[in-house]
Amino acid sequence: MRQEFGRWFLDVAKYILTALLLSSFFGEMNNIYYTILAFCIFALCLLVGALLLNPNLSLGLAWILFFRRVDFV
């Protein structure tokens, strides 16, 4: 059951990100608050889904993994 909820949260996160990208490409996003709200919901669903799929992952470690710095050389 926990695995199913984790996959569901990851699917919701993907759908929110897809809707955000499509609406920004095909329409005008005049209000930045909708974009920020959608990104926050995406991040929350992604984090909850990752925590539900991997129960050994603590919240602190998930925070570090999600917001780690990536250097592009």
XYZ file of C-alpha atoms in Angstrom:
73
model
C 0.000 0.000 0.000
C 2.835 2.366 0.854
C 4.515 1.669 -2.502
C 1.287 2.477 -4.351
C 0.896 5.807 -2.556
C 4.526 6.615 -3.306
C 4.039 5.933 -7.010
C 0.816 7.936 -6.952
C 2.584 10.965 -5.454
C 5.340 10.702 -8.067
C 2.716 10.555 -10.827
C 0.958 13.626 -9.424
C 4.303 15.444 -9.309
C 4.956 14.568 -12.964
C 1.485 15.739 -14.004
C 1.875 19.046 -12.172
C 5.264 19.677 -13.775
C 3.895 18.777 -17.211
C 0.916 21.094 -16.775
C 3.198 23.888 -15.609
C 5.520 23.503 -18.597
C 2.706 23.227 -21.140
C 0.844 26.213 -19.758
C 3.988 28.323 -19.817
C 4.769 27.333 -23.427
C 1.288 27.675 -24.915
C -0.198 30.374 -22.757
C 0.952 33.464 -21.034
C 1.684 32.997 -17.370
C 0.960 36.536 -16.222
C 0.806 35.657 -12.561
C 4.074 34.377 -11.102
C 2.291 33.189 -7.954
C 0.613 30.341 -9.856
C 3.998 29.181 -11.085
C 5.509 29.330 -7.609
C 2.514 27.513 -6.107
C 2.649 24.774 -8.753
C 6.383 24.310 -8.234
C 5.938 24.067 -4.454
C 3.208 21.448 -4.849
C 5.436 19.583 -7.319
C 8.351 19.594 -4.866
C 6.141 18.458 -1.989
C 4.620 15.585 -3.987
C 8.050 14.528 -5.212
C 9.468 14.521 -1.699
C 6.514 12.623 -0.199
C 6.622 10.089 -3.038
C 10.343 9.506 -2.547
C 9.888 9.068 1.196
C 7.034 6.603 0.725
C 8.926 4.540 -1.836
C 12.094 4.344 0.254
C 11.199 4.052 3.958
C 14.869 3.907 5.011
C 15.398 7.412 3.682
C 15.172 9.924 6.502
C 13.681 13.367 6.005
C 17.026 15.111 6.415
C 18.659 12.913 3.816
C 15.746 13.435 1.435
C 16.090 17.186 1.864
C 19.799 17.023 1.030
C 19.253 14.737 -1.963
C 16.429 16.848 -3.361
C 18.179 20.200 -3.018
C 21.764 19.133 -3.603
C 23.964 21.377 -5.661
C 24.725 20.201 -9.177
C 27.745 21.635 -10.951
C 27.662 21.657 -14.732
C 31.138 21.867 -16.191
